[in-house]
Amino acid sequence: MATPLTIAGTNPARHPLEQPILSISVAHSNDGSERRVDSLGLSKKIVEMLRDEWGIENLFPPQAEALPAALAGKNLMLTIPTASGKSLVAHLTIAHRLTTDLEGLRALYIVPLKALATEKVQELREIGDVVGLRVGLAIGDREGETGTIEDCDILVCTSEKLDSLLRSRSELLNKIGIWARAYT
């Protein structure tokens, strides 16, 4: 079953939701085509980390189709099968954009479940560490979350925690330059 992932970047002059969304939906692909990660214009440090730590040198076809658009700042709705690489598209897009055209802004990664939030934080920290991005977690049941929320470049949170932040501390969200939303 395919689940969607939404990535929305911002044009500094426009709100992310005012921009059109590119929708990519792939049931499966057996054409064997791949695209090398080092051909995307990503940071050399990220490319080396993907190769050395995660064993990734090539992308699956849906990733190869989605990443150039996402890295260029296009809004994206990616619907591909489970375990086919949606998260990697989001992670690479966030890290790349926060260190290039959105430098000085923050990212928000919204997930439906606490367990998924914890998993995504670990993945994003591995990428963020190599390019100097701090990743925070906000799921509502941890002491000391406030400092993490305020000091991070990438905030991973549940939908419920985002709702709480919007109601009580909306100023923390003023500098969001890009967001991703994972679904179950």
mmCIF file with all atom_site columns, C-alpha atoms in Angstrom:
data_model
loop_
_atom_site.group_PDB
_atom_site.id
_atom_site.type_symbol
_atom_site.label_atom_id
_atom_site.label_alt_id
_atom_site.label_comp_id
_atom_site.label_asym_id
_atom_site.label_entity_id
_atom_site.label_seq_id
_atom_site.pdbx_PDB_ins_code
_atom_site.Cartn_x
_atom_site.Cartn_y
_atom_site.Cartn_z
_atom_site.occupancy
_atom_site.B_iso_or_equiv
_atom_site.pdbx_formal_charge
_atom_site.auth_seq_id
_atom_site.auth_comp_id
_atom_site.auth_asym_id
_atom_site.auth_atom_id
_atom_site.pdbx_PDB_model_num
ATOM 1   C CA . MET A 1 1   ? 0.000  0.000  0.000   1.00 0.00 ? 1   MET A CA 1
ATOM 2   C CA . ALA A 1 2   ? 1.293  3.455  -0.847  1.00 0.00 ? 2   ALA A CA 1
ATOM 3   C CA . THR A 1 3   ? 1.222  6.242  1.702   1.00 0.00 ? 3   THR A CA 1
ATOM 4   C CA . PRO A 1 4   ? 1.814  9.882  0.819   1.00 0.00 ? 4   PRO A CA 1
ATOM 5   C CA . LEU A 1 5   ? 4.548  12.223 1.944   1.00 0.00 ? 5   LEU A CA 1
ATOM 6   C CA . THR A 1 6   ? 4.132  15.951 1.454   1.00 0.00 ? 6   THR A CA 1
ATOM 7   C CA . ILE A 1 7   ? 7.102  18.290 1.191   1.00 0.00 ? 7   ILE A CA 1
ATOM 8   C CA . ALA A 1 8   ? 6.400  22.002 0.977   1.00 0.00 ? 8   ALA A CA 1
ATOM 9   C CA . GLY A 1 9   ? 9.104  24.574 0.639   1.00 0.00 ? 9   GLY A CA 1
ATOM 10  C CA . THR A 1 10  ? 8.694  28.278 0.626   1.00 0.00 ? 10  THR A CA 1
ATOM 11  C CA . ASN A 1 11  ? 9.436  31.057 -1.701  1.00 0.00 ? 11  ASN A CA 1
ATOM 12  C CA . PRO A 1 12  ? 10.343 33.814 0.776   1.00 0.00 ? 12  PRO A CA 1
ATOM 13  C CA . ALA A 1 13  ? 7.660  35.996 -0.789  1.00 0.00 ? 13  ALA A CA 1
ATOM 14  C CA . ARG A 1 14  ? 4.932  33.339 -0.601  1.00 0.00 ? 14  ARG A CA 1
ATOM 15  C CA . HIS A 1 15  ? 3.401  31.038 1.966   1.00 0.00 ? 15  HIS A CA 1
ATOM 16  C CA . PRO A 1 16  ? 4.125  27.317 1.255   1.00 0.00 ? 16  PRO A CA 1
ATOM 17  C CA . LEU A 1 17  ? 0.470  26.488 0.734   1.00 0.00 ? 17  LEU A CA 1
ATOM 18  C CA . GLU A 1 18  ? 0.101  29.190 -1.919  1.00 0.00 ? 18  GLU A CA 1
ATOM 19  C CA . GLN A 1 19  ? 2.390  27.281 -4.246  1.00 0.00 ? 19  GLN A CA 1
ATOM 20  C CA . PRO A 1 20  ? 1.226  24.467 -6.507  1.00 0.00 ? 20  PRO A CA 1
ATOM 21  C CA . ILE A 1 21  ? 2.001  20.894 -5.500  1.00 0.00 ? 21  ILE A CA 1
ATOM 22  C CA . LEU A 1 22  ? 3.727  18.468 -7.839  1.00 0.00 ? 22  LEU A CA 1
ATOM 23  C CA . SER A 1 23  ? 2.177  15.050 -7.323  1.00 0.00 ? 23  SER A CA 1
ATOM 24  C CA . ILE A 1 24  ? 4.192  11.910 -8.011  1.00 0.00 ? 24  ILE A CA 1
ATOM 25  C CA . SER A 1 25  ? 2.437  8.596  -7.617  1.00 0.00 ? 25  SER A CA 1
ATOM 26  C CA . VAL A 1 26  ? 4.202  5.360  -8.532  1.00 0.00 ? 26  VAL A CA 1
ATOM 27  C CA . ALA A 1 27  ? 2.789  1.917  -7.852  1.00 0.00 ? 27  ALA A CA 1
ATOM 28  C CA . HIS A 1 28  ? 6.045  0.154  -8.705  1.00 0.00 ? 28  HIS A CA 1
ATOM 29  C CA . SER A 1 29  ? 8.828  0.347  -11.220 1.00 0.00 ? 29  SER A CA 1
ATOM 30  C CA . ASN A 1 30  ? 10.788 -2.543 -12.630 1.00 0.00 ? 30  ASN A CA 1
ATOM 31  C CA . ASP A 1 31  ? 12.667 -0.685 -15.329 1.00 0.00 ? 31  ASP A CA 1
ATOM 32  C CA . GLY A 1 32  ? 15.939 -0.948 -13.400 1.00 0.00 ? 32  GLY A CA 1
ATOM 33  C CA . SER A 1 33  ? 16.743 2.703  -13.900 1.00 0.00 ? 33  SER A CA 1
ATOM 34  C CA . GLU A 1 34  ? 18.672 4.351  -11.120 1.00 0.00 ? 34  GLU A CA 1
ATOM 35  C CA . ARG A 1 35  ? 20.123 7.736  -10.500 1.00 0.00 ? 35  ARG A CA 1
ATOM 36  C CA . ARG A 1 36  ? 23.348 8.295  -8.668  1.00 0.00 ? 36  ARG A CA 1
ATOM 37  C CA . VAL A 1 37  ? 23.064 10.310 -5.449  1.00 0.00 ? 37  VAL A CA 1
ATOM 38  C CA . ASP A 1 38  ? 26.230 12.209 -6.352  1.00 0.00 ? 38  ASP A CA 1
ATOM 39  C CA . SER A 1 39  ? 24.539 13.644 -9.460  1.00 0.00 ? 39  SER A CA 1
ATOM 40  C CA . LEU A 1 40  ? 21.971 15.687 -7.505  1.00 0.00 ? 40  LEU A CA 1
ATOM 41  C CA . GLY A 1 41  ? 24.138 18.596 -6.374  1.00 0.00 ? 41  GLY A CA 1
ATOM 42  C CA . LEU A 1 42  ? 23.971 17.586 -2.715  1.00 0.00 ? 42  LEU A CA 1
ATOM 43  C CA . SER A 1 43  ? 26.711 18.473 -0.257  1.00 0.00 ? 43  SER A CA 1
ATOM 44  C CA . LYS A 1 44  ? 29.769 16.248 -0.662  1.00 0.00 ? 44  LYS A CA 1
ATOM 45  C CA . LYS A 1 45  ? 29.519 15.487 3.063   1.00 0.00 ? 45  LYS A CA 1
ATOM 46  C CA . ILE A 1 46  ? 25.952 14.193 2.659   1.00 0.00 ? 46  ILE A CA 1
ATOM 47  C CA . VAL A 1 47  ? 26.871 12.097 -0.384  1.00 0.00 ? 47  VAL A CA 1
ATOM 48  C CA . GLU A 1 48  ? 29.799 10.546 1.510   1.00 0.00 ? 48  GLU A CA 1
ATOM 49  C CA . MET A 1 49  ? 27.675 9.879  4.600   1.00 0.00 ? 49  MET A CA 1
ATOM 50  C CA . LEU A 1 50  ? 24.968 8.197  2.515   1.00 0.00 ? 50  LEU A CA 1
ATOM 51  C CA . ARG A 1 51  ? 27.569 5.990  0.838   1.00 0.00 ? 51  ARG A CA 1
ATOM 52  C CA . ASP A 1 52  ? 29.734 5.207  3.870   1.00 0.00 ? 52  ASP A CA 1
ATOM 53  C CA . GLU A 1 53  ? 27.116 4.966  6.637   1.00 0.00 ? 53  GLU A CA 1
ATOM 54  C CA . TRP A 1 54  ? 23.907 3.938  4.877   1.00 0.00 ? 54  TRP A CA 1
ATOM 55  C CA . GLY A 1 55  ? 25.302 2.179  1.785   1.00 0.00 ? 55  GLY A CA 1
ATOM 56  C CA . ILE A 1 56  ? 23.290 4.383  -0.575  1.00 0.00 ? 56  ILE A CA 1
ATOM 57  C CA . GLU A 1 57  ? 24.831 5.397  -3.896  1.00 0.00 ? 57  GLU A CA 1
ATOM 58  C CA . ASN A 1 58  ? 21.819 5.064  -6.182  1.00 0.00 ? 58  ASN A CA 1
ATOM 59  C CA . LEU A 1 59  ? 18.191 6.101  -5.894  1.00 0.00 ? 59  LEU A CA 1
ATOM 60  C CA . PHE A 1 60  ? 15.077 4.112  -6.643  1.00 0.00 ? 60  PHE A CA 1
ATOM 61  C CA . PRO A 1 61  ? 13.197 5.424  -9.719  1.00 0.00 ? 61  PRO A CA 1
ATOM 62  C CA . PRO A 1 62  ? 10.506 7.310  -7.725  1.00 0.00 ? 62  PRO A CA 1
ATOM 63  C CA . GLN A 1 63  ? 13.227 8.993  -5.650  1.00 0.00 ? 63  GLN A CA 1
ATOM 64  C CA . ALA A 1 64  ? 15.142 9.904  -8.802  1.00 0.00 ? 64  ALA A CA 1
ATOM 65  C CA . GLU A 1 65  ? 11.984 11.487 -10.200 1.00 0.00 ? 65  GLU A CA 1
ATOM 66  C CA . ALA A 1 66  ? 11.004 13.328 -7.020  1.00 0.00 ? 66  ALA A CA 1
ATOM 67  C CA . LEU A 1 67  ? 14.311 14.640 -5.666  1.00 0.00 ? 67  LEU A CA 1
ATOM 68  C CA . PRO A 1 68  ? 15.279 17.077 -8.439  1.00 0.00 ? 68  PRO A CA 1
ATOM 69  C CA . ALA A 1 69  ? 11.906 18.820 -8.124  1.00 0.00 ? 69  ALA A CA 1
ATOM 70  C CA . ALA A 1 70  ? 11.998 18.855 -4.315  1.00 0.00 ? 70  ALA A CA 1
ATOM 71  C CA . LEU A 1 71  ? 15.604 20.086 -4.189  1.00 0.00 ? 71  LEU A CA 1
ATOM 72  C CA . ALA A 1 72  ? 14.644 22.880 -6.589  1.00 0.00 ? 72  ALA A CA 1
ATOM 73  C CA . GLY A 1 73  ? 11.970 24.063 -4.157  1.00 0.00 ? 73  GLY A CA 1
ATOM 74  C CA . LYS A 1 74  ? 8.875  22.570 -5.754  1.00 0.00 ? 74  LYS A CA 1
ATOM 75  C CA . ASN A 1 75  ? 6.085  21.464 -3.450  1.00 0.00 ? 75  ASN A CA 1
ATOM 76  C CA . LEU A 1 76  ? 5.643  17.727 -3.697  1.00 0.00 ? 76  LEU A CA 1
ATOM 77  C CA . MET A 1 77  ? 3.125  15.026 -2.834  1.00 0.00 ? 77  MET A CA 1
ATOM 78  C CA . LEU A 1 78  ? 4.914  11.696 -3.136  1.00 0.00 ? 78  LEU A CA 1
ATOM 79  C CA . THR A 1 79  ? 2.808  8.543  -3.003  1.00 0.00 ? 79  THR A CA 1
ATOM 80  C CA . ILE A 1 80  ? 4.848  5.386  -3.398  1.00 0.00 ? 80  ILE A CA 1
ATOM 81  C CA . PRO A 1 81  ? 4.820  1.991  -1.663  1.00 0.00 ? 81  PRO A CA 1
ATOM 82  C CA . THR A 1 82  ? 5.954  1.546  1.908   1.00 0.00 ? 82  THR A CA 1
ATOM 83  C CA . ALA A 1 83  ? 9.740  1.169  2.284   1.00 0.00 ? 83  ALA A CA 1
ATOM 84  C CA . SER A 1 84  ? 10.485 2.641  -1.131  1.00 0.00 ? 84  SER A CA 1
ATOM 85  C CA . GLY A 1 85  ? 12.272 5.772  0.029   1.00 0.00 ? 85  GLY A CA 1
ATOM 86  C CA . LYS A 1 86  ? 9.846  8.601  0.785   1.00 0.00 ? 86  LYS A CA 1
ATOM 87  C CA . SER A 1 87  ? 11.658 9.540  3.981   1.00 0.00 ? 87  SER A CA 1
ATOM 88  C CA . LEU A 1 88  ? 15.013 9.804  2.222   1.00 0.00 ? 88  LEU A CA 1
ATOM 89  C CA . VAL A 1 89  ? 13.473 12.255 -0.244  1.00 0.00 ? 89  VAL A CA 1
ATOM 90  C CA . ALA A 1 90  ? 12.244 14.390 2.653   1.00 0.00 ? 90  ALA A CA 1
ATOM 91  C CA . HIS A 1 91  ? 15.487 14.139 4.641   1.00 0.00 ? 91  HIS A CA 1
ATOM 92  C CA . LEU A 1 92  ? 17.726 15.071 1.719   1.00 0.00 ? 92  LEU A CA 1
ATOM 93  C CA . THR A 1 93  ? 15.444 17.899 0.634   1.00 0.00 ? 93  THR A CA 1
ATOM 94  C CA . ILE A 1 94  ? 15.332 19.396 4.118   1.00 0.00 ? 94  ILE A CA 1
ATOM 95  C CA . ALA A 1 95  ? 19.098 19.157 4.703   1.00 0.00 ? 95  ALA A CA 1
ATOM 96  C CA . HIS A 1 96  ? 19.957 20.502 1.259   1.00 0.00 ? 96  HIS A CA 1
ATOM 97  C CA . ARG A 1 97  ? 17.541 23.411 1.316   1.00 0.00 ? 97  ARG A CA 1
ATOM 98  C CA . LEU A 1 98  ? 18.378 24.502 4.887   1.00 0.00 ? 98  LEU A CA 1
ATOM 99  C CA . THR A 1 99  ? 22.052 24.677 3.934   1.00 0.00 ? 99  THR A CA 1
ATOM 100 C CA . THR A 1 100 ? 21.497 26.467 0.610   1.00 0.00 ? 100 THR A CA 1
ATOM 101 C CA . ASP A 1 101 ? 18.537 28.664 -0.374  1.00 0.00 ? 101 ASP A CA 1
ATOM 102 C CA . LEU A 1 102 ? 16.763 28.482 3.003   1.00 0.00 ? 102 LEU A CA 1
ATOM 103 C CA . GLU A 1 103 ? 19.826 29.050 5.188   1.00 0.00 ? 103 GLU A CA 1
ATOM 104 C CA . GLY A 1 104 ? 18.806 30.693 8.460   1.00 0.00 ? 104 GLY A CA 1
ATOM 105 C CA . LEU A 1 105 ? 15.293 29.240 8.322   1.00 0.00 ? 105 LEU A CA 1
ATOM 106 C CA . ARG A 1 106 ? 13.979 26.094 9.992   1.00 0.00 ? 106 ARG A CA 1
ATOM 107 C CA . ALA A 1 107 ? 12.259 22.876 8.953   1.00 0.00 ? 107 ALA A CA 1
ATOM 108 C CA . LEU A 1 108 ? 9.256  21.137 10.422  1.00 0.00 ? 108 LEU A CA 1
ATOM 109 C CA . TYR A 1 109 ? 8.788  17.373 9.966   1.00 0.00 ? 109 TYR A CA 1
ATOM 110 C CA . ILE A 1 110 ? 5.297  16.295 11.043  1.00 0.00 ? 110 ILE A CA 1
ATOM 111 C CA . VAL A 1 111 ? 4.533  12.638 11.764  1.00 0.00 ? 111 VAL A CA 1
ATOM 112 C CA . PRO A 1 112 ? 1.398  10.902 13.072  1.00 0.00 ? 112 PRO A CA 1
ATOM 113 C CA . LEU A 1 113 ? 2.991  8.680  15.737  1.00 0.00 ? 113 LEU A CA 1
ATOM 114 C CA . LYS A 1 114 ? 5.505  9.166  18.567  1.00 0.00 ? 114 LYS A CA 1
ATOM 115 C CA . ALA A 1 115 ? 7.429  6.045  17.566  1.00 0.00 ? 115 ALA A CA 1
ATOM 116 C CA . LEU A 1 116 ? 7.771  7.338  14.019  1.00 0.00 ? 116 LEU A CA 1
ATOM 117 C CA . ALA A 1 117 ? 8.940  10.714 15.344  1.00 0.00 ? 117 ALA A CA 1
ATOM 118 C CA . THR A 1 118 ? 11.722 9.036  17.314  1.00 0.00 ? 118 THR A CA 1
ATOM 119 C CA . GLU A 1 119 ? 12.804 7.047  14.246  1.00 0.00 ? 119 GLU A CA 1
ATOM 120 C CA . LYS A 1 120 ? 12.861 10.122 11.985  1.00 0.00 ? 120 LYS A CA 1
ATOM 121 C CA . VAL A 1 121 ? 14.821 12.171 14.547  1.00 0.00 ? 121 VAL A CA 1
ATOM 122 C CA . GLN A 1 122 ? 17.594 9.560  14.549  1.00 0.00 ? 122 GLN A CA 1
ATOM 123 C CA . GLU A 1 123 ? 17.751 9.486  10.746  1.00 0.00 ? 123 GLU A CA 1
ATOM 124 C CA . LEU A 1 124 ? 17.713 13.269 10.449  1.00 0.00 ? 124 LEU A CA 1
ATOM 125 C CA . ARG A 1 125 ? 20.398 13.633 13.129  1.00 0.00 ? 125 ARG A CA 1
ATOM 126 C CA . GLU A 1 126 ? 22.736 11.399 11.140  1.00 0.00 ? 126 GLU A CA 1
ATOM 127 C CA . ILE A 1 127 ? 22.328 13.624 8.089   1.00 0.00 ? 127 ILE A CA 1
ATOM 128 C CA . GLY A 1 128 ? 22.142 16.874 10.056  1.00 0.00 ? 128 GLY A CA 1
ATOM 129 C CA . ASP A 1 129 ? 25.332 16.147 11.974  1.00 0.00 ? 129 ASP A CA 1
ATOM 130 C CA . VAL A 1 130 ? 27.431 16.129 8.808   1.00 0.00 ? 130 VAL A CA 1
ATOM 131 C CA . VAL A 1 131 ? 26.184 19.553 7.670   1.00 0.00 ? 131 VAL A CA 1
ATOM 132 C CA . GLY A 1 132 ? 25.790 21.265 11.042  1.00 0.00 ? 132 GLY A CA 1
ATOM 133 C CA . LEU A 1 133 ? 22.008 21.104 11.422  1.00 0.00 ? 133 LEU A CA 1
ATOM 134 C CA . ARG A 1 134 ? 20.484 20.513 14.864  1.00 0.00 ? 134 ARG A CA 1
ATOM 135 C CA . VAL A 1 135 ? 17.451 18.242 15.079  1.00 0.00 ? 135 VAL A CA 1
ATOM 136 C CA . GLY A 1 136 ? 14.864 18.488 17.846  1.00 0.00 ? 136 GLY A CA 1
ATOM 137 C CA . LEU A 1 137 ? 11.964 16.314 18.930  1.00 0.00 ? 137 LEU A CA 1
ATOM 138 C CA . ALA A 1 138 ? 8.601  17.536 20.224  1.00 0.00 ? 138 ALA A CA 1
ATOM 139 C CA . ILE A 1 139 ? 6.101  14.839 21.124  1.00 0.00 ? 139 ILE A CA 1
ATOM 140 C CA . GLY A 1 140 ? 4.735  16.300 24.329  1.00 0.00 ? 140 GLY A CA 1
ATOM 141 C CA . ASP A 1 141 ? 5.884  13.770 26.878  1.00 0.00 ? 141 ASP A CA 1
ATOM 142 C CA . ARG A 1 142 ? 9.515  14.683 27.442  1.00 0.00 ? 142 ARG A CA 1
ATOM 143 C CA . GLU A 1 143 ? 10.900 17.046 30.017  1.00 0.00 ? 143 GLU A CA 1
ATOM 144 C CA . GLY A 1 144 ? 13.160 19.720 28.578  1.00 0.00 ? 144 GLY A CA 1
ATOM 145 C CA . GLU A 1 145 ? 11.508 19.784 25.151  1.00 0.00 ? 145 GLU A CA 1
ATOM 146 C CA . THR A 1 146 ? 11.201 23.568 25.210  1.00 0.00 ? 146 THR A CA 1
ATOM 147 C CA . GLY A 1 147 ? 14.935 24.152 24.844  1.00 0.00 ? 147 GLY A CA 1
ATOM 148 C CA . THR A 1 148 ? 15.156 21.590 22.068  1.00 0.00 ? 148 THR A CA 1
ATOM 149 C CA . ILE A 1 149 ? 12.259 23.194 20.221  1.00 0.00 ? 149 ILE A CA 1
ATOM 150 C CA . GLU A 1 150 ? 13.783 26.652 20.391  1.00 0.00 ? 150 GLU A CA 1
ATOM 151 C CA . ASP A 1 151 ? 17.342 25.675 19.458  1.00 0.00 ? 151 ASP A CA 1
ATOM 152 C CA . CYS A 1 152 ? 16.866 23.267 16.576  1.00 0.00 ? 152 CYS A CA 1
ATOM 153 C CA . ASP A 1 153 ? 17.073 23.756 12.821  1.00 0.00 ? 153 ASP A CA 1
ATOM 154 C CA . ILE A 1 154 ? 14.792 20.785 12.131  1.00 0.00 ? 154 ILE A CA 1
ATOM 155 C CA . LEU A 1 155 ? 11.883 20.045 14.452  1.00 0.00 ? 155 LEU A CA 1
ATOM 156 C CA . VAL A 1 156 ? 10.250 16.623 14.286  1.00 0.00 ? 156 VAL A CA 1
ATOM 157 C CA . CYS A 1 157 ? 6.850  16.575 15.967  1.00 0.00 ? 157 CYS A CA 1
ATOM 158 C CA . THR A 1 158 ? 3.546  14.771 16.060  1.00 0.00 ? 158 THR A CA 1
ATOM 159 C CA . SER A 1 159 ? 0.423  16.372 14.638  1.00 0.00 ? 159 SER A CA 1
ATOM 160 C CA . GLU A 1 160 ? -0.946 16.811 18.158  1.00 0.00 ? 160 GLU A CA 1
ATOM 161 C CA . LYS A 1 161 ? 2.192  18.572 19.381  1.00 0.00 ? 161 LYS A CA 1
ATOM 162 C CA . LEU A 1 162 ? 2.124  20.873 16.356  1.00 0.00 ? 162 LEU A CA 1
ATOM 163 C CA . ASP A 1 163 ? -1.472 21.774 17.209  1.00 0.00 ? 163 ASP A CA 1
ATOM 164 C CA . SER A 1 164 ? -0.383 22.599 20.759  1.00 0.00 ? 164 SER A CA 1
ATOM 165 C CA . LEU A 1 165 ? 2.544  24.718 19.515  1.00 0.00 ? 165 LEU A CA 1
ATOM 166 C CA . LEU A 1 166 ? 0.301  26.632 17.128  1.00 0.00 ? 166 LEU A CA 1
ATOM 167 C CA . ARG A 1 167 ? -2.051 27.458 19.989  1.00 0.00 ? 167 ARG A CA 1
ATOM 168 C CA . SER A 1 168 ? 0.465  28.272 22.711  1.00 0.00 ? 168 SER A CA 1
ATOM 169 C CA . ARG A 1 169 ? 3.798  29.221 21.143  1.00 0.00 ? 169 ARG A CA 1
ATOM 170 C CA . SER A 1 170 ? 3.150  30.152 17.549  1.00 0.00 ? 170 SER A CA 1
ATOM 171 C CA . GLU A 1 171 ? 6.179  32.485 17.487  1.00 0.00 ? 171 GLU A CA 1
ATOM 172 C CA . LEU A 1 172 ? 8.411  29.396 17.404  1.00 0.00 ? 172 LEU A CA 1
ATOM 173 C CA . LEU A 1 173 ? 7.073  28.647 13.965  1.00 0.00 ? 173 LEU A CA 1
ATOM 174 C CA . ASN A 1 174 ? 7.809  32.067 12.460  1.00 0.00 ? 174 ASN A CA 1
ATOM 175 C CA . LYS A 1 175 ? 10.976 30.983 10.687  1.00 0.00 ? 175 LYS A CA 1
ATOM 176 C CA . ILE A 1 176 ? 9.747  27.765 9.074   1.00 0.00 ? 176 ILE A CA 1
ATOM 177 C CA . GLY A 1 177 ? 11.128 27.624 5.540   1.00 0.00 ? 177 GLY A CA 1
ATOM 178 C CA . ILE A 1 178 ? 10.188 24.057 4.663   1.00 0.00 ? 178 ILE A CA 1
ATOM 179 C CA . TRP A 1 179 ? 7.993  21.332 6.082   1.00 0.00 ? 179 TRP A CA 1
ATOM 180 C CA . ALA A 1 180 ? 7.350  17.669 5.427   1.00 0.00 ? 180 ALA A CA 1
ATOM 181 C CA . ARG A 1 181 ? 4.322  15.641 6.499   1.00 0.00 ? 181 ARG A CA 1
ATOM 182 C CA . ALA A 1 182 ? 4.425  11.852 6.745   1.00 0.00 ? 182 ALA A CA 1
ATOM 183 C CA . TYR A 1 183 ? 1.211  9.838  6.812   1.00 0.00 ? 183 TYR A CA 1
ATOM 184 C CA . THR A 1 184 ? 0.447  6.296  7.912   1.00 0.00 ? 184 THR A CA 1
#
